[in-house]
DNA sequence: CGGGGCATCAATCGTTCGATTGACTTTCGC
DNA sequence: GCGAAAGTCAATCGAACGATTGATGCCCCG
């Protein structure tokens, strides 16, 4: 097969798209056939462009995010492979991307040759994982994390603002005993035994954001 | 003046450097004269290359970080202007960069024309601030945050793992009373009144990272 | 030299936390 | 219909937290 791999670049950063295009333009076995600034634009591009591999950023400032777009792309008939590219990730990001059907996950600071190699692997349907990503996936598969209920996430968010159980109960119009019960469940699911560790773990896993 | 602005690109992401170079190569009033993957390499490049504007990433995976490098560059005799470029920032990042002497601060998702404009402003010695950055600087100037001592930061880091005061005192070989004293100071400086809020605030400000 | 900052320490006390045990109601899927 | 999950609630009790007051010692700088 001597036809170049047709690539679609999806990233909200013009600089990054430009850099990727320049890099792949130098490779005779690869051809950038389209670019998109968010997931929606990526899906639009796929409607009238044949693509072998999509290079997808997970975090976009606005528009359809990378995980949702990945899910939709891989649900297409005869979908292209999706190689996720990102700067930094939380455990939740990695898992979400893999569950959405991405066949590869690389960090943006990977050297150009590694990136090109990952693109080729993805085109062949092989999994391409950047450093550390494989290890974290294995860890996740070994001990799958239990999902928190919506109520539990809501309580976690408020907990991070430093509210006492009593203040929480007032804000949510429930009893303090109920707050405590939810906390017991939250601690169990996160594998911690106090609120402070719960907050740190939740932020690290991307369950909540650090907004005081 | 018809000579092009001489630019030095400093970023640990090859993709980003490549994209920036491609963008500036198109502008007749700008010339990329060097690239560097970290702050140290940037200083080396400046030793034998004349540069008008340095485009500096703040976060590098390894090597000398952007803030330190900015400080050293602006301490040079007849230094080039430093325009900081980053993806995401914490309050501490912004303040550190400005205090280190940067004359501009832009987010990487800025459109190419805005970036070019910021480079021209920096070259003229004018301040170039991206969206939201100015507002946050004003907020900081209104109520400057107190810096935590190294010991306080150390204690904050361990606090985030959920350690009780007693466990902390054991790990640090100090009394529990000392731990409590440090915490009182930490709470005062962060403007909070309990450990949980302290952790959230510290993570948000970039003082510590969420590593459970 | 004196003051400020940092690190260290003690004791007291009221409040809050977390574990525990037990229970009830509603909804959904098998 | 039954069981599981989610949400709700109560009471008890020991441990831990945070505020407070007060103190000492060291180092650095004006």
Coordinates of C-alpha atoms (C1' of nucleotides) in Angstrom, one line a residue, chain D residues 1-29:
Chain D
dG1 C1' -42.4 -9.9 43.6
dC2 C1' -37.7 -9.4 45.0
dG3 C1' -33.3 -7.3 45.3
dA4 C1' -30.1 -3.6 44.6
dA5 C1' -29.1 1.2 44.4
dA6 C1' -29.9 5.7 45.8
dG7 C1' -31.5 8.9 49.1
dT8 C1' -33.1 9.8 53.5
dC9 C1' -32.9 9.7 58.8
dA10 C1' -31.5 8.8 63.9
dA11 C1' -28.4 8.1 67.9
dT12 C1' -24.0 7.3 70.2
dC13 C1' -19.2 7.9 71.2
dG14 C1' -14.3 8.4 70.9
dA15 C1' -11.0 10.8 68.1
dA16 C1' -9.7 14.8 65.9
dC17 C1' -9.9 19.6 64.8
dG18 C1' -9.4 24.5 65.3
dA19 C1' -9.1 28.7 68.2
dT20 C1' -6.7 30.7 71.7
dT21 C1' -3.1 32.2 74.8
dG22 C1' 1.4 32.2 75.8
dA23 C1' 6.3 31.2 75.3
dT24 C1' 11.4 30.2 73.5
dG25 C1' 15.2 30.3 70.2
dC26 C1' 17.6 31.3 65.9
dC27 C1' 18.7 34.0 62.0
dC28 C1' 18.9 38.1 59.2
dC29 C1' 18.6 42.8 58.2

